[in-house]
XYZ file of N, CA and C in Angstrom:
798
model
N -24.045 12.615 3.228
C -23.034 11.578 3.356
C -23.367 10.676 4.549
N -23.331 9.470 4.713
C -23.968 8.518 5.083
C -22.691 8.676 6.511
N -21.816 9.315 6.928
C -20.784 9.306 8.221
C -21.701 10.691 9.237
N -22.461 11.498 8.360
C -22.831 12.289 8.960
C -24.453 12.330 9.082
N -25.019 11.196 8.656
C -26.130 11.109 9.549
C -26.933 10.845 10.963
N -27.616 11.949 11.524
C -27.949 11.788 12.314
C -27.211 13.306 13.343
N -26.272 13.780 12.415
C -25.638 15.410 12.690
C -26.329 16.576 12.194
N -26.010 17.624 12.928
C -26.502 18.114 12.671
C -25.918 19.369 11.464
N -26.034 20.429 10.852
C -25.418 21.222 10.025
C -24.159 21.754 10.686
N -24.560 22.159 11.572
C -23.353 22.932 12.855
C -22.253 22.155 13.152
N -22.580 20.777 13.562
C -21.531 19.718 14.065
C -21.063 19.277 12.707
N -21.172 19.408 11.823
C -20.820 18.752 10.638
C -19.739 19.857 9.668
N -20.367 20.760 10.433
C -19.370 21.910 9.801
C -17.953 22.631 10.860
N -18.267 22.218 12.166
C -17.056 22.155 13.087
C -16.450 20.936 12.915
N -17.043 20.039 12.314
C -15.640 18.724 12.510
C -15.172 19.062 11.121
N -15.604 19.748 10.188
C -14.780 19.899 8.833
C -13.715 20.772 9.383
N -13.939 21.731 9.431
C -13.307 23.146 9.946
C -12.150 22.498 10.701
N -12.348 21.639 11.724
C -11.177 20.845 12.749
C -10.256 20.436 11.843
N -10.993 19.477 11.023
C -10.150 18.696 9.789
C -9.294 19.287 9.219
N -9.933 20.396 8.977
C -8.931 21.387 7.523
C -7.351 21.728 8.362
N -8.156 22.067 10.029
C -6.902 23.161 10.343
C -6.076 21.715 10.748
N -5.801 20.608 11.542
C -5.641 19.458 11.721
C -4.718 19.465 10.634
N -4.905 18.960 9.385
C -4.432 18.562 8.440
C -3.518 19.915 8.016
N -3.215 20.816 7.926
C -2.986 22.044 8.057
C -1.431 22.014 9.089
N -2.043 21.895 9.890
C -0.859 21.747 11.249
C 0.212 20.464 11.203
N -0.129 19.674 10.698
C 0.043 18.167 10.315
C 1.149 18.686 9.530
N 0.931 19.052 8.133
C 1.424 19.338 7.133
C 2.730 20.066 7.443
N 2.729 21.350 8.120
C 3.262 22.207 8.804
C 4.245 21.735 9.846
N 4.282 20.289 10.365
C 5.044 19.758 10.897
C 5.944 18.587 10.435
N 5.362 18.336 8.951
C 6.241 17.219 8.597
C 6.995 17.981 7.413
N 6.778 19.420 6.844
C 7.406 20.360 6.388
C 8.574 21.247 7.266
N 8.646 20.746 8.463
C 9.769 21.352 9.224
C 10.753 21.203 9.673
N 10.041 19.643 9.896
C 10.748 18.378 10.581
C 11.063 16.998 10.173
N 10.385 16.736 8.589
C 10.999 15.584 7.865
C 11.938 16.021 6.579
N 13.250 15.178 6.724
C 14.022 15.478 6.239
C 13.990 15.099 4.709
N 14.546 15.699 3.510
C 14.521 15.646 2.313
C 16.006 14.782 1.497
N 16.889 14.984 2.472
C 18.274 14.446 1.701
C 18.566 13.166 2.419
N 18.641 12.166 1.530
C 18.991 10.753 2.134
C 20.620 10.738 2.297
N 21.139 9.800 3.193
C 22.767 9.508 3.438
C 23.264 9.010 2.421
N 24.457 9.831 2.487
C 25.246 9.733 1.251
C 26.719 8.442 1.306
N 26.856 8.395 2.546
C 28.044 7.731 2.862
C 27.514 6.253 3.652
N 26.219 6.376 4.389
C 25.755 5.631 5.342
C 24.600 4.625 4.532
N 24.908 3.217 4.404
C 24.484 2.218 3.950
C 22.483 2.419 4.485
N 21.668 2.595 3.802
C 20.095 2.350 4.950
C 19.291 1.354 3.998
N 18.664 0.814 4.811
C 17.544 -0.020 4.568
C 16.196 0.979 4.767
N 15.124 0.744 4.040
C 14.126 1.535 3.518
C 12.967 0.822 4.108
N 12.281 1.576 4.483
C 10.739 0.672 4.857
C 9.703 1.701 4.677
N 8.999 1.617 3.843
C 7.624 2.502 3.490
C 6.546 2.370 3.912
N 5.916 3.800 5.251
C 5.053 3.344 5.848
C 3.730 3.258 5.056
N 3.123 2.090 5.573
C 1.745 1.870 4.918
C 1.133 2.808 4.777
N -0.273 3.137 4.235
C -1.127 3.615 4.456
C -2.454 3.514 5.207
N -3.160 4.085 5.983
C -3.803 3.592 6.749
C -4.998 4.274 7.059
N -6.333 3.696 6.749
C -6.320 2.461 7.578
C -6.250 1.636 5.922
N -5.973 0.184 5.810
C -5.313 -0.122 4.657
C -5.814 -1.512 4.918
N -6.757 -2.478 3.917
C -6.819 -3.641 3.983
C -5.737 -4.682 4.308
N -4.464 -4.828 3.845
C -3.391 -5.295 4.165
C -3.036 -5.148 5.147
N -3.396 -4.151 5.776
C -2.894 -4.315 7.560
C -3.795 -4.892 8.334
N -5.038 -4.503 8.130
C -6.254 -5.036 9.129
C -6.392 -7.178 8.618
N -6.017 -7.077 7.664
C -7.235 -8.434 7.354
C -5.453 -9.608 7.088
N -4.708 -8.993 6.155
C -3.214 -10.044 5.942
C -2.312 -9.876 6.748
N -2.082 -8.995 7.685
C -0.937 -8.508 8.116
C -1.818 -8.288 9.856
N -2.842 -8.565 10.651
C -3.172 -8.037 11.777
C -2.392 -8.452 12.961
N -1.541 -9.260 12.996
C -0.393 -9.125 14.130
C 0.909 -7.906 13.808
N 0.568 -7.127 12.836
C 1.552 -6.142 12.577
C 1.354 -4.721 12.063
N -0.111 -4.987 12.855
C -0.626 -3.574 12.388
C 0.401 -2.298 12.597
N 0.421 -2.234 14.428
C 1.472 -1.490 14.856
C 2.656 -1.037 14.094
N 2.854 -0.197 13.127
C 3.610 -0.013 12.372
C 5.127 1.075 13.412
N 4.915 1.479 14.393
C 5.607 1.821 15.351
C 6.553 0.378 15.821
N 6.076 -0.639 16.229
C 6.426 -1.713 16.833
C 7.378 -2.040 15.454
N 6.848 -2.422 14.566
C 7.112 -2.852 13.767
C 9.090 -2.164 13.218
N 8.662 -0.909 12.792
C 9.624 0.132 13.031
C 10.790 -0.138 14.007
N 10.387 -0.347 15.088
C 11.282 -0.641 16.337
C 11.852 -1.239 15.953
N 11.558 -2.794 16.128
C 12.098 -4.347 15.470
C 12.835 -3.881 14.511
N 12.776 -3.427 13.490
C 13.409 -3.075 12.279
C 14.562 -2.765 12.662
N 14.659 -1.705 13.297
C 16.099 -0.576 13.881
C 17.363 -1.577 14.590
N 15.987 -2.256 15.349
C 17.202 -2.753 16.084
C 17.753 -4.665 15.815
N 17.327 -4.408 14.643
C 17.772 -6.040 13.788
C 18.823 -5.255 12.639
N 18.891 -3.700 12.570
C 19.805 -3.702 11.512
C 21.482 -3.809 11.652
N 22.549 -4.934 11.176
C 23.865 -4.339 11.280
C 24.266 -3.708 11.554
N 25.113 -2.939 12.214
C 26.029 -2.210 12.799
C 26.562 -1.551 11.603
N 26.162 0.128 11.263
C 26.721 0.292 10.118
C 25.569 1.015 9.355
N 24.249 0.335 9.469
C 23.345 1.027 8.416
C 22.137 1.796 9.546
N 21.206 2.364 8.567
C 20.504 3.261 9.303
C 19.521 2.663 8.356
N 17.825 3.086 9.372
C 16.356 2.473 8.877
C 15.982 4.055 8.274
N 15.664 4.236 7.280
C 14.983 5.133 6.371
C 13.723 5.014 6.234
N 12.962 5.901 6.896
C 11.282 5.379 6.612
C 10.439 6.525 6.495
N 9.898 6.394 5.515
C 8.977 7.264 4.598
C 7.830 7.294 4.732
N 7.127 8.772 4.640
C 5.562 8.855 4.767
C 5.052 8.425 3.300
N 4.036 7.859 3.585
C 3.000 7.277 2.352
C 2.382 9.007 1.644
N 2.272 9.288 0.795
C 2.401 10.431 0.053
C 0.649 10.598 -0.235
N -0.175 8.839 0.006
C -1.580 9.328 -0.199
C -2.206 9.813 1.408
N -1.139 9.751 2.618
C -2.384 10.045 3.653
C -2.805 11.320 3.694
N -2.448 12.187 3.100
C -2.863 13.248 2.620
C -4.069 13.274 2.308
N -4.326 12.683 1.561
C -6.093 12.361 1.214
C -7.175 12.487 2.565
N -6.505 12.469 3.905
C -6.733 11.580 5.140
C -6.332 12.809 6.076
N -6.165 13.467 6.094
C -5.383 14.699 6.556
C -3.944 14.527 7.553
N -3.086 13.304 6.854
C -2.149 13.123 7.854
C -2.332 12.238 8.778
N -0.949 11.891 9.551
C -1.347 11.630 10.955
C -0.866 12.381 11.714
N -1.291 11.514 13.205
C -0.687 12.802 14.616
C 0.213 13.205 14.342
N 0.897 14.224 14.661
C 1.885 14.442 15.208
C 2.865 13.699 16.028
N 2.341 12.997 17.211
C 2.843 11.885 17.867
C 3.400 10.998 17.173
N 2.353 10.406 16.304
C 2.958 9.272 15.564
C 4.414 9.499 15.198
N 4.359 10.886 14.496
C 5.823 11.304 13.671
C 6.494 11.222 14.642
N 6.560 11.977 15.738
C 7.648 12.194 16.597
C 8.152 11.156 17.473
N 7.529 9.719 17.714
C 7.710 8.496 18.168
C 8.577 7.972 17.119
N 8.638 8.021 15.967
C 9.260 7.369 14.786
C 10.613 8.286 14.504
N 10.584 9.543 14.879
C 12.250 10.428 14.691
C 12.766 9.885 16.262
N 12.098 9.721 17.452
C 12.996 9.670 18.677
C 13.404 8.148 19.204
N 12.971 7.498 17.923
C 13.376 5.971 17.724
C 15.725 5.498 17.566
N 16.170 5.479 17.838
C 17.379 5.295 17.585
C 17.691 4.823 16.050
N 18.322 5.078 15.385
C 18.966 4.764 14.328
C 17.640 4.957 13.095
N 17.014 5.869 13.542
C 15.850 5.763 12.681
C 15.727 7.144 12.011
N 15.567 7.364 10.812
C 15.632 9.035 10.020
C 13.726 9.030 9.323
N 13.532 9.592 9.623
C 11.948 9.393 8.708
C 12.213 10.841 7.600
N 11.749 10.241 6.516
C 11.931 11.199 5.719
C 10.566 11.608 4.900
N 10.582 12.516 4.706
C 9.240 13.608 3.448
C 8.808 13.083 2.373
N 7.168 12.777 2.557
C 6.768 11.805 1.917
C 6.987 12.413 -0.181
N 7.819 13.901 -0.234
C 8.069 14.463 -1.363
C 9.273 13.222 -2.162
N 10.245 13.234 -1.492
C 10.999 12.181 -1.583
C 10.997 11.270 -3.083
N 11.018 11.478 -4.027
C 10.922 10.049 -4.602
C 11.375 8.903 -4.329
N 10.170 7.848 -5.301
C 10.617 6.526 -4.662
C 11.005 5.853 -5.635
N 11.263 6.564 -6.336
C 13.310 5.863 -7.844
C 13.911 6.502 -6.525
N 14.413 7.608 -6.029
C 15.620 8.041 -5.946
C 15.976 6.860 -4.453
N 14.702 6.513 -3.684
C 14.389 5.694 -2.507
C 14.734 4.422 -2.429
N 14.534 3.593 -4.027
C 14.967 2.481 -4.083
C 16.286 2.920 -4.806
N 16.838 3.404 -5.468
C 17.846 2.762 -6.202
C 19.011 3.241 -4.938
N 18.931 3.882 -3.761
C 20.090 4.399 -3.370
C 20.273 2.950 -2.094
N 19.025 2.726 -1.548
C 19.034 1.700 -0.719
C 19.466 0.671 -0.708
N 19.712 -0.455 0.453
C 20.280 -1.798 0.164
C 19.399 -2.564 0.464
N 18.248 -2.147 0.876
C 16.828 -3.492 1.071
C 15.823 -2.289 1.333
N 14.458 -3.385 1.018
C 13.551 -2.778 1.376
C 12.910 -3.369 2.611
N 12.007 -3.244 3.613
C 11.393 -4.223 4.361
C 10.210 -3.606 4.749
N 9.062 -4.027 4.006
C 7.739 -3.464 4.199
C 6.624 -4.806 5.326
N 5.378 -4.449 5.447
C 4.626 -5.775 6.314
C 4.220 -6.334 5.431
N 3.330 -5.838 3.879
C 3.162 -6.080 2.613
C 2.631 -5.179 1.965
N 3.570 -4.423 1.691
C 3.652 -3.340 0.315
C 4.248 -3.454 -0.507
N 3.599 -2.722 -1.834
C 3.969 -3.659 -3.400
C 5.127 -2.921 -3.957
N 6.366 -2.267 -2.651
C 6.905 -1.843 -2.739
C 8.011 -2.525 -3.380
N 8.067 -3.586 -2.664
C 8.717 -5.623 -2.905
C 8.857 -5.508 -4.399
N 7.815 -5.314 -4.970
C 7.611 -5.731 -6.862
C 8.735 -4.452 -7.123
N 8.577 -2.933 -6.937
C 9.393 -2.115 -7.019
C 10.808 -2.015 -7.068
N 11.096 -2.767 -5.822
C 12.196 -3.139 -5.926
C 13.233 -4.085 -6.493
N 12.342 -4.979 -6.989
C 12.843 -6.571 -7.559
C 13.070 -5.172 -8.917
N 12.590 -4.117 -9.611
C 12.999 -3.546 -10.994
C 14.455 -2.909 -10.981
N 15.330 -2.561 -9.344
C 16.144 -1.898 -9.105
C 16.691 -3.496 -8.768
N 16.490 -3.955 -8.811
C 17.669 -5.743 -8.055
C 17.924 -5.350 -6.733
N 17.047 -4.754 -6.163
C 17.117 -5.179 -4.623
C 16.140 -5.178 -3.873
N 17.046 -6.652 -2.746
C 16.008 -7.527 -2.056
C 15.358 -7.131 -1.127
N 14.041 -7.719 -1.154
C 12.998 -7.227 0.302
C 12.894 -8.660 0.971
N 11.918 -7.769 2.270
C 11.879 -8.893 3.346
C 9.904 -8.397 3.545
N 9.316 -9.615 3.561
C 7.836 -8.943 4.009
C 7.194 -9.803 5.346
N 6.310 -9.708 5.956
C 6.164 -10.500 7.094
C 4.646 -11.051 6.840
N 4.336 -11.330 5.633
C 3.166 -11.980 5.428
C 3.126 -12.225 3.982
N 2.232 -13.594 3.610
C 2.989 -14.122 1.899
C 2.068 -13.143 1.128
N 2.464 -12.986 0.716
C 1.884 -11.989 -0.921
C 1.963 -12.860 -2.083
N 1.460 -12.518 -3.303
C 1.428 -12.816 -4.733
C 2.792 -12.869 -4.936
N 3.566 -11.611 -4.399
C 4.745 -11.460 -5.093
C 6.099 -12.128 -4.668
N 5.565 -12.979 -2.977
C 6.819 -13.509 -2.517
C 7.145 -14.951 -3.020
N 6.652 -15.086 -4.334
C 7.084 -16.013 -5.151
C 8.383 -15.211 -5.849
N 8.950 -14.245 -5.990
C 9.562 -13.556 -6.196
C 11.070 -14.545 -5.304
N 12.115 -15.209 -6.156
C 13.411 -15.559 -5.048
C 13.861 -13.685 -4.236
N 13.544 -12.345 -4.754
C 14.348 -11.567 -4.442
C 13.729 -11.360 -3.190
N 12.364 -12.085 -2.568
C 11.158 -11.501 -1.754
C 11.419 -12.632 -0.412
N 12.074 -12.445 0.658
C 11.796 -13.178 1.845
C 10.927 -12.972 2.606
N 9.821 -13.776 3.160
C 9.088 -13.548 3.961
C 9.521 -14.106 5.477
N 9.213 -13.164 6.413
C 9.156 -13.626 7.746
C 8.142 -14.424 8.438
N 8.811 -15.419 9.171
C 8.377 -16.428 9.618
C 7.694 -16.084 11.387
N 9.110 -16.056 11.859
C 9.101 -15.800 13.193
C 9.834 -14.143 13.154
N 9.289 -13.273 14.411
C 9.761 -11.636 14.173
C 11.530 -11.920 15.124
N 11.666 -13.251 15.685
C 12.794 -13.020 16.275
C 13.932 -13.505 15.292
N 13.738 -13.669 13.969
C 14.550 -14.175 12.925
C 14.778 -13.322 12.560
N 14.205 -12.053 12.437
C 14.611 -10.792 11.772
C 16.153 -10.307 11.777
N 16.809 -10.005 12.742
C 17.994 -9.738 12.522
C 19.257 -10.819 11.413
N 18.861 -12.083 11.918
C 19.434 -12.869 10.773
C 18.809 -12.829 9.392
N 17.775 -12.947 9.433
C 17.071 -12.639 8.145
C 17.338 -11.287 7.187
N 17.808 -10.340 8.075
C 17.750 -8.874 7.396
C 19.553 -8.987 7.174
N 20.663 -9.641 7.877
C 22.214 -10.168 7.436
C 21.912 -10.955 6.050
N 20.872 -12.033 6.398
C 21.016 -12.634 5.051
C 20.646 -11.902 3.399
N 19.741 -11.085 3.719
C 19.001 -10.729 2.754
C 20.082 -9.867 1.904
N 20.771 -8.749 2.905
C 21.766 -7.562 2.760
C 23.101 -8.325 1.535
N 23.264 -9.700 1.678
C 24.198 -10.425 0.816
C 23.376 -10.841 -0.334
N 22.607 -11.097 -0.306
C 21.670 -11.932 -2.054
C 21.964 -10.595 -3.023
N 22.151 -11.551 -3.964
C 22.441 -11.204 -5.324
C 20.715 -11.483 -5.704
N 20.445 -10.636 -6.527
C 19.318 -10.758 -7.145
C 19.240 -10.737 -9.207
N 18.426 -11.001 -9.814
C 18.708 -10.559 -11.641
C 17.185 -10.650 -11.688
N 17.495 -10.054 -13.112
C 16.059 -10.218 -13.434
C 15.534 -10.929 -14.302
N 16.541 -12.421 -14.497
C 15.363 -12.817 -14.932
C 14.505 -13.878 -14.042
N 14.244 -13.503 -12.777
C 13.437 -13.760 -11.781
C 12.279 -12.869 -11.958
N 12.917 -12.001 -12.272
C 11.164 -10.905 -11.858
C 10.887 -10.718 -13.762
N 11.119 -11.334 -14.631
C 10.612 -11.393 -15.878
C 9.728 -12.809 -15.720
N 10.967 -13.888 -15.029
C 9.184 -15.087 -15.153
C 8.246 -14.701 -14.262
N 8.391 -14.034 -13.590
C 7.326 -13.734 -12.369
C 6.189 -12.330 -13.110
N 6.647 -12.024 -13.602
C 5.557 -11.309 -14.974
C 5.292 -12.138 -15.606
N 6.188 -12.648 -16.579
C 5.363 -13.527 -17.284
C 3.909 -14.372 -16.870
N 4.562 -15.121 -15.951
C 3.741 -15.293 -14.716
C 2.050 -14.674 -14.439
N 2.170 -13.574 -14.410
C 0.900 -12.507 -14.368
C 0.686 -12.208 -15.234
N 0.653 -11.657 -16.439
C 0.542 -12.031 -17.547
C 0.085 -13.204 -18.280
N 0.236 -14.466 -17.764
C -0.362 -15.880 -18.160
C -1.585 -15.887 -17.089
N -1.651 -15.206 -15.975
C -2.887 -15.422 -15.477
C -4.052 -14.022 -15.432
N -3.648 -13.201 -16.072
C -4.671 -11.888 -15.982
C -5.506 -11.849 -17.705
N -6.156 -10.543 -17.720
C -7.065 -10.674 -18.828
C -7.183 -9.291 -18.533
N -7.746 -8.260 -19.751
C -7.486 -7.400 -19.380
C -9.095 -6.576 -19.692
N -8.986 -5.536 -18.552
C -10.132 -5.064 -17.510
C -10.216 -4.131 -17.403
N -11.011 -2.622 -18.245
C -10.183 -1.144 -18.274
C -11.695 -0.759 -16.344
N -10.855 -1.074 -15.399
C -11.566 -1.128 -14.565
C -11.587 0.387 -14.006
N -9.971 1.176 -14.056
C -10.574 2.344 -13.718
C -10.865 3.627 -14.412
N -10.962 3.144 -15.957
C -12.069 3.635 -16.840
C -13.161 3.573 -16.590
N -13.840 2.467 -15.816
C -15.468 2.551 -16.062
C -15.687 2.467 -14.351
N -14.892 3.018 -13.341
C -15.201 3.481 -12.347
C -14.976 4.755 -12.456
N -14.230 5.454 -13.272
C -14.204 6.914 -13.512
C -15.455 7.287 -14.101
N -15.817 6.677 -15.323
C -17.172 7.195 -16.118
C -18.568 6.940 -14.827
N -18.443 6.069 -13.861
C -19.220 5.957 -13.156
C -19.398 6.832 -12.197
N -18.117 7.587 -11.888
C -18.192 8.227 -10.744
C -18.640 9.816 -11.394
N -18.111 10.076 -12.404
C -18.365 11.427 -13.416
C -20.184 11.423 -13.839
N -20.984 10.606 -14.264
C -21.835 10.369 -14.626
C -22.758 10.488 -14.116
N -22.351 10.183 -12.117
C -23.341 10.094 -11.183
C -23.122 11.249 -10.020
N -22.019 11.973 -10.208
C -21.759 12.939 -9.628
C -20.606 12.860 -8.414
N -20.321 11.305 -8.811
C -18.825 11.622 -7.426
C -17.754 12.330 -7.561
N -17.970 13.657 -7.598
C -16.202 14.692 -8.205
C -15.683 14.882 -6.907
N -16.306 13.958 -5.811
C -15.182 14.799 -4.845
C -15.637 13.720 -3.508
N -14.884 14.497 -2.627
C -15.216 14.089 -1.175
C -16.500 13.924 -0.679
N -17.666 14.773 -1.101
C -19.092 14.799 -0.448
C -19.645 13.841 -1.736
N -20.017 12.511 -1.312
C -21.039 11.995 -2.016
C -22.528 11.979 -1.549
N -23.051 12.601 -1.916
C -24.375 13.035 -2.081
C -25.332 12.838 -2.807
N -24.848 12.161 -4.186
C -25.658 12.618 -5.011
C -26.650 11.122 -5.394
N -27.683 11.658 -5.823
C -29.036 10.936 -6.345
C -29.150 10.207 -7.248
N -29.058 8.571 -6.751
C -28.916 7.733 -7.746
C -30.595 6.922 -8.475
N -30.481 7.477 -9.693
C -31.713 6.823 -10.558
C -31.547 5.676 -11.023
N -32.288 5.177 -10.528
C -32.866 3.705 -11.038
C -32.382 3.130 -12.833
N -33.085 4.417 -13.416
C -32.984 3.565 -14.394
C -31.946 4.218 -15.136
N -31.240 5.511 -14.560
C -30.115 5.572 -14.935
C -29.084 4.376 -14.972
N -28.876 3.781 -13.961
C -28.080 2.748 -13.557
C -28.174 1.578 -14.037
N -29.516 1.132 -14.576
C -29.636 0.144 -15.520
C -29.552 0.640 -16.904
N -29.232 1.823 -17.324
C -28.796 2.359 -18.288
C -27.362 2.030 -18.351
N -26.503 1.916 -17.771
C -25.284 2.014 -16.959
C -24.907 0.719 -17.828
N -25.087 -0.102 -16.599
C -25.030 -1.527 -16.619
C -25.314 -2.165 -18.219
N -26.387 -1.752 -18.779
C -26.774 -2.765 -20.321
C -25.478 -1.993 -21.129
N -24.787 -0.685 -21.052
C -24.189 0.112 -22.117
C -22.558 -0.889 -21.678
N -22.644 -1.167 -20.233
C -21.002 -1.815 -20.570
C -21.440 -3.608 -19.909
N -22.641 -4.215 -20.934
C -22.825 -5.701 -20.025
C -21.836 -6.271 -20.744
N -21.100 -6.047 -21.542
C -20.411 -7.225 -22.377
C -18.913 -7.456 -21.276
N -18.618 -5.965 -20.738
C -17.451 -5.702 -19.949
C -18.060 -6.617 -18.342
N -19.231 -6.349 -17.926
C -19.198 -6.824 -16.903
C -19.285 -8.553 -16.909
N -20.342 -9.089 -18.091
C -20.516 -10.576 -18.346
C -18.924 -10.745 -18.300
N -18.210 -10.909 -19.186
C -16.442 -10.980 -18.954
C -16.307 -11.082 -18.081
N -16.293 -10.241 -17.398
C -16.010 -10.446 -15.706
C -15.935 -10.765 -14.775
N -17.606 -11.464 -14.673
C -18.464 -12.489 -14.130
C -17.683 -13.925 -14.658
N -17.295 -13.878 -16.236
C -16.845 -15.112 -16.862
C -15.549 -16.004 -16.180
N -14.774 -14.848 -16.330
C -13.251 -15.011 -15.762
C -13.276 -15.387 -13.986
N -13.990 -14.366 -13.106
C -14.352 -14.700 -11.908
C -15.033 -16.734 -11.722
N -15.675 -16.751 -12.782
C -16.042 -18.224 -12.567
C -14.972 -19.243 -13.310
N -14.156 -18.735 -13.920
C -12.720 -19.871 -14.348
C -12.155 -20.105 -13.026
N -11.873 -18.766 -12.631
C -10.976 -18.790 -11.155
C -11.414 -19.987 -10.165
N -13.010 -19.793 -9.988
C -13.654 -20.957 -9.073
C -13.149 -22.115 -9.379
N -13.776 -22.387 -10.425
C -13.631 -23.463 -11.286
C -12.629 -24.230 -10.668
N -11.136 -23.516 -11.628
C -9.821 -23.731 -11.092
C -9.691 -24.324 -9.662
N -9.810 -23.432 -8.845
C -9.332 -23.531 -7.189
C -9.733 -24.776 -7.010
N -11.399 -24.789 -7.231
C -12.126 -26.221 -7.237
C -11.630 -27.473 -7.554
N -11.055 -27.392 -8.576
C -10.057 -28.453 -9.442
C -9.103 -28.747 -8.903
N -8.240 -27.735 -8.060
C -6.733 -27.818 -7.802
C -7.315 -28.323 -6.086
N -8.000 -27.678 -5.385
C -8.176 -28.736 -4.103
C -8.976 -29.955 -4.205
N -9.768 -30.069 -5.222
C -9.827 -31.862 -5.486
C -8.601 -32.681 -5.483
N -7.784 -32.261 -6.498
C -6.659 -32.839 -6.860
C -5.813 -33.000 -5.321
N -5.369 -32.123 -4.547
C -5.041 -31.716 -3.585
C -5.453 -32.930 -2.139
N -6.746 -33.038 -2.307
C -7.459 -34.299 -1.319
C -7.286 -35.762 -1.810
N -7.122 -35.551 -3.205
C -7.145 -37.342 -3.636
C -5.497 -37.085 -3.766
């Protein structure tokens, strides 16, 4: 594996070993100490922590990486009355968790409950009165339950009327009053499919990254394995009609953009 070159067998097998128990202990602490039953009487707003490390935070969202900070702001822009509900991402697992710290900075936060990333997220949205993520496609999720989010960077989806984006972070408290009153329906989030639907084509993409990964030996965490030449151009001619497509549609898109900032300058 290309993270462990230049290690040796020994060091490569103590930082696994770390990992396992790490992730282990991790586990063991958010099984003790994150709670499973949401408020029954007490109004909360929901915010689902990212995952990380996560393109959307580093590259659309990098003044808000800090998902702690972020958190903060949240708590203390909410009404008098509700509580911030915030949830572990259920894939960092894959990742072995995070600190410990992290968790325990986010329970000794005021008005803040973090809850078990077991949790469902029907039972998460439909009980809540907003969502407010930095940009998670949690937003689309919620527009299916009619309630409104707030995100702090534009997405695809904050064409969405149910989707406010933040401008400035000191608007937040008015922004999160306003949001708590919108009425939302759906047939906002039906043209907004429709919508995607008039612009997609369809791509069985993680079909033929599965057959790729099965074929060549990626079943797991250690990629290792020995890629042949002409296996791979074996590969490639058995699905060219899927990839030419691909290539096709990728060059409409150009095309397009091309067209629409001409238009745009004259």
């Amino acid at each position: 594996r290309y993270s462990n070159t230049g290690k040796t067998k020994s060091a490569v097998f103590k930082n696994k070993m770390s990992n396992f128990y790490s992730k282990k202990q991790r586990f063991s602490f958010i099984n003790n100490h994150l709670g499973k039953n949401l408020p029954t009487t007490t109004p909360f707003v929901y915010y689902p922590l990212h995952y990380e490390p996560e393109r959307i935070l580093l590259i659309d969202a990098p003044y808000f990486e800090n998902q702690i900070s972020v958190i903060s702001n949240i708590a203390k822009s909410l009404p008098i009355g509700y509580k911030l509900i915030v949830k572990e991402h259920p894939f960092m697992e894959t990742i072995g968790w995070r600190d410990t710290n992290f968790y325990q900075t986010i329970m000794n936060l005021p008005n803040v409950q973090l809850i078990h990333p077991s949790v469902s997220q029907k039972e998460m949205l439909s009980k809540c009165s907003l969502v407010v993520t930095i940009a998670g496609t949690t937003c689309i999720e919620a527009s299916f339950y009619k309630k409104p989010s707030i995100v702090f960077t534009n997405q695809l989806y904050s064409l969405l009327p149910s989707v406010t984006v933040i401008e400035n972070i000191k608007d937040l408290p008015k922004t999160i009053s306003k949001c708590l009153k919108m009425k939302t329906n759906h047939d906002d989030l039906n043209n907004f499919i429709n919508y995607l639907e008039d612009n997609s084509f369809e791509f069985d993409f993680l079909g033929l990254g599965a057959e790729f990964a099965y074929k060549f030996g990626f079943k797991g965490p250690v990629m290792d394995s020995y890629l042949d030449e002409q296996e791979i151009k074996s590969f490639f001619e058995k699905h060219s009609s899927s990839f030419e497509m691909l290539a096709d549609e990728h060059i409409k898109k150009i095309h397009f953009h091309k067209n629409q900032l001409r238009k745009e300058c004259n």
